[in-house]
Every structure is written in C-alpha cells, then in structure tokens.
Amino acid sequence: MSRILIIEDELSIADLERDYLELNDFEVEIETNGAKGLDKALENDYSLILLDLMLPGIDGYQVCREVRAKANVPIIMLSAKGEIFDKVLGLELGADDYITKPFSPSELVARVKAHLNRYQRLVNNQMEVNDIIEIRGLKIDKTARRVYLNGEEKVFTT
Ligand code: CA
C-alpha cells in the first residue's frame, strides 16, 4: 500500500486531503510543523509527500530542498492562492509538481496517482532484468551465468 505524508498546518485542508486519499486506498500521515515534517520525511519511507509552502518551523522550500538531497520520493507542493509561490524555485528545489489552493480533491488524487505511477515506472526501468534464454526444459540465465534443467540448477565444472 502506498504511504503518503501530508505536511500541512491547516488541519481542515490536511483532513480533506487525507479523506480523499484514504477513499482511494492510500495510507496517510499528517504533520503540521515544517521541521517535524522534515524529520518524518527523512526517517520514513513514504511513497509521496504533499508539502504545503507556508509552514511553522521551516517553510516548504526548505523541506523540499532537504528531502530531495537525500531521497527521490515524489513531492507535490501546495500553496494558497495569493501566496507568492515561486514555481520555478519549487521545481528547481526538486518538487515534481505544484497545486494551488483551493484545489479540486479529485484532481489532487489524480495527480498523486500519476506521480506514483511515473515514479514506479522509473524505478522499474532502473531494475536490471536478467537476460534469460529458455528452450523447453533448459533455462540459461546469461546475466547470473547459471543454467537450469527442468527447474534444477546444473553446475558445470571445467
Ligand atoms: Ca500553510
């Protein structure tokens, strides 16, 4: 199951985000303080982080920069309408996307899913796929340099 960390000081917004994400089978944790949110993000293995810009403690830019220095987890930044949010700076600091509040909850969920899928594809592409040849009961794993006959590994001595 995907675990999402919400770092958001406005509880009504955090609750709204959590409700919609939980309806979509995500596991959600909320942190309302920037510094504590950063600690949580670094200590745990989240699938994605929803990060508010204006936070008590340290702001969203700083959280984004420090998380990104250590982890590849997708980060979506949120800012309230009227807040001066520098999108370019957010992206340069490593945010993957940004959303302006008030947002449509279904759009938020769709973006979360899109980023998780994209991240999963990247991770999968980086995994090495063994080069395997199979002929009836004979299987040759060229990457691992192993040979199997009817599922049993054959060891050849030279
Ligand atoms: Ca805020």
Tab-separated table of C-alpha atoms and ligand atoms in Angstrom:
chain	number	residue	atom	x	y	z
A	1	MET	CA	0.000	0.000	0.000
A	2	SER	CA	1.262	3.496	-0.801
A	3	ARG	CA	2.018	5.686	2.193
A	4	ILE	CA	1.637	9.412	1.818
A	5	LEU	CA	2.926	12.126	4.135
A	6	ILE	CA	0.962	15.371	4.260
A	7	ILE	CA	2.864	18.340	5.689
A	8	GLU	CA	0.185	20.983	6.159
A	9	ASP	CA	-0.543	23.337	9.061
A	10	GLU	CA	-4.193	23.980	8.188
A	11	LEU	CA	-5.924	20.965	9.630
A	12	SER	CA	-9.132	21.416	7.621
A	13	ILE	CA	-7.092	21.133	4.417
A	14	ALA	CA	-4.967	18.275	5.726
A	15	ASP	CA	-8.135	16.396	6.733
A	16	LEU	CA	-9.705	16.965	3.330
A	17	GLU	CA	-6.593	15.659	1.575
A	18	ARG	CA	-6.436	12.662	3.898
A	19	ASP	CA	-10.118	11.789	3.459
A	20	TYR	CA	-9.879	11.711	-0.320
A	21	LEU	CA	-6.616	9.808	-0.338
A	22	GLU	CA	-7.914	7.247	2.152
A	23	LEU	CA	-11.003	6.771	-0.010
A	24	ASN	CA	-8.539	5.810	-2.732
A	25	ASP	CA	-6.804	3.252	-0.508
A	26	PHE	CA	-3.771	5.287	0.419
A	27	GLU	CA	-2.295	5.193	3.897
A	28	VAL	CA	-1.911	8.776	5.110
A	29	GLU	CA	0.026	10.534	7.861
A	30	ILE	CA	-0.247	14.219	8.722
A	31	GLU	CA	2.371	16.524	10.187
A	32	THR	CA	1.544	20.189	10.833
A	33	ASN	CA	5.008	21.595	11.504
A	34	GLY	CA	7.680	22.044	8.838
A	35	ALA	CA	10.636	20.909	10.932
A	36	LYS	CA	8.799	17.879	12.304
A	37	GLY	CA	7.512	17.070	8.830
A	38	LEU	CA	11.052	17.110	7.503
A	39	ASP	CA	12.215	14.729	10.251
A	40	LYS	CA	9.318	12.408	9.491
A	41	ALA	CA	10.018	12.516	5.762
A	42	LEU	CA	13.660	11.598	6.322
A	43	GLU	CA	13.000	8.884	8.894
A	44	ASN	CA	10.327	7.021	6.956
A	45	ASP	CA	9.946	5.556	3.531
A	46	TYR	CA	6.967	7.387	2.034
A	47	SER	CA	5.634	6.844	-1.463
A	48	LEU	CA	4.877	10.531	-1.931
A	49	ILE	CA	4.863	13.807	0.020
A	50	LEU	CA	2.241	16.557	-0.175
A	51	LEU	CA	4.008	19.666	1.001
A	52	ASP	CA	2.437	22.989	1.928
A	53	LEU	CA	4.542	26.086	1.273
A	54	MET	CA	3.887	28.265	4.343
A	55	LEU	CA	4.522	26.206	7.453
A	56	PRO	CA	5.502	26.885	11.034
A	57	GLY	CA	9.063	25.810	11.802
A	58	ILE	CA	10.656	25.788	8.374
A	59	ASP	CA	8.917	26.525	5.084
A	60	GLY	CA	8.070	24.184	2.248
A	61	TYR	CA	11.013	25.244	0.099
A	62	GLN	CA	13.469	24.276	2.817
A	63	VAL	CA	11.687	20.977	3.489
A	64	CYS	CA	11.725	20.220	-0.235
A	65	ARG	CA	15.420	21.004	-0.585
A	66	GLU	CA	16.436	18.850	2.371
A	67	VAL	CA	14.238	15.892	1.483
A	68	ARG	CA	15.430	15.977	-2.122
A	69	ALA	CA	19.071	15.988	-1.027
A	70	LYS	CA	18.502	12.548	0.488
A	71	ALA	CA	15.572	10.881	-1.272
A	72	ASN	CA	13.880	10.526	-4.658
A	73	VAL	CA	10.362	10.399	-3.226
A	74	PRO	CA	7.868	12.361	-5.389
A	75	ILE	CA	6.975	15.746	-3.851
A	76	ILE	CA	3.882	17.779	-4.739
A	77	MET	CA	3.944	21.322	-3.337
A	78	LEU	CA	0.803	23.219	-2.432
A	79	SER	CA	0.394	26.933	-1.979
A	80	ALA	CA	-2.579	29.083	-1.065
A	81	LYS	CA	-3.998	31.418	-3.679
A	82	GLY	CA	-2.431	34.825	-3.148
A	83	GLU	CA	0.748	33.464	-1.608
A	84	ILE	CA	3.787	34.394	-3.577
A	85	PHE	CA	4.823	30.981	-4.706
A	86	ASP	CA	7.817	30.777	-6.927
A	87	LYS	CA	7.026	27.760	-9.100
A	88	VAL	CA	10.400	27.846	-10.761
A	89	LEU	CA	12.162	27.820	-7.413
A	90	GLY	CA	9.926	24.971	-6.245
A	91	LEU	CA	10.789	22.912	-9.302
A	92	GLU	CA	14.475	23.775	-9.038
A	93	LEU	CA	14.483	22.573	-5.455
A	94	GLY	CA	13.209	19.245	-6.681
A	95	ALA	CA	9.422	19.405	-6.388
A	96	ASP	CA	7.720	17.232	-9.008
A	97	ASP	CA	4.523	19.231	-9.228
A	98	TYR	CA	2.587	22.054	-7.571
A	99	ILE	CA	-1.070	22.693	-6.850
A	100	THR	CA	-2.750	25.968	-5.893
A	101	LYS	CA	-5.299	26.002	-3.079
A	102	PRO	CA	-8.263	25.815	-3.178
A	103	PHE	CA	-7.859	22.654	-5.232
A	104	SER	CA	-10.249	20.045	-6.501
A	105	PRO	CA	-9.796	16.923	-4.360
A	106	SER	CA	-10.300	14.629	-7.329
A	107	GLU	CA	-7.576	16.477	-9.229
A	108	LEU	CA	-5.276	16.119	-6.237
A	109	VAL	CA	-5.896	12.362	-6.126
A	110	ALA	CA	-5.375	12.083	-9.895
A	111	ARG	CA	-2.065	13.911	-9.685
A	112	VAL	CA	-0.917	11.800	-6.756
A	113	LYS	CA	-1.703	8.633	-8.724
A	114	ALA	CA	0.006	9.964	-11.853
A	115	HIS	CA	3.201	10.749	-9.939
A	116	LEU	CA	3.209	7.406	-8.163
A	117	ASN	CA	2.801	5.590	-11.479
A	118	ARG	CA	5.516	7.624	-13.103
A	119	TYR	CA	7.887	7.045	-10.204
A	120	GLN	CA	7.135	3.321	-10.237
A	121	ARG	CA	7.916	3.148	-13.950
A	122	LEU	CA	11.250	4.899	-13.376
A	123	VAL	CA	12.131	2.523	-10.566
A	124	ASN	CA	11.152	-0.490	-12.669
A	125	ASN	CA	13.218	0.728	-15.606
A	126	GLN	CA	16.262	1.011	-13.409
A	127	MET	CA	15.944	-2.545	-12.164
A	128	GLU	CA	18.172	-4.881	-14.049
A	129	VAL	CA	16.365	-7.519	-15.978
A	130	ASN	CA	18.303	-10.724	-16.377
A	131	ASP	CA	18.981	-11.895	-19.879
A	132	ILE	CA	17.443	-15.362	-19.973
A	133	ILE	CA	17.193	-17.928	-22.728
A	134	GLU	CA	14.663	-20.726	-22.371
A	135	ILE	CA	14.481	-23.803	-24.589
A	136	ARG	CA	11.973	-26.402	-23.410
A	137	GLY	CA	13.294	-27.549	-20.016
A	138	LEU	CA	16.592	-25.753	-20.402
A	139	LYS	CA	16.995	-22.271	-18.974
A	140	ILE	CA	20.160	-20.228	-19.333
A	141	ASP	CA	20.461	-17.067	-17.258
A	142	LYS	CA	23.195	-15.183	-19.082
A	143	THR	CA	23.308	-12.372	-16.516
A	144	ALA	CA	23.725	-14.607	-13.488
A	145	ARG	CA	25.697	-17.157	-15.550
A	146	ARG	CA	23.543	-20.038	-14.329
A	147	VAL	CA	21.982	-22.967	-16.149
A	148	TYR	CA	18.849	-24.800	-15.093
A	149	LEU	CA	17.432	-28.066	-16.426
A	150	ASN	CA	13.784	-28.676	-15.592
A	151	GLY	CA	13.998	-26.075	-12.825
A	152	GLU	CA	17.122	-27.558	-11.259
A	153	GLU	CA	20.398	-25.707	-11.368
A	154	LYS	CA	23.171	-27.521	-13.170
A	155	VAL	CA	26.693	-26.919	-12.050
A	156	PHE	CA	29.408	-27.499	-14.600
A	157	THR	CA	32.972	-27.916	-13.573
A	158	THR	CA	35.699	-27.239	-16.037
B	1	CA	CA	0.169	26.844	5.374
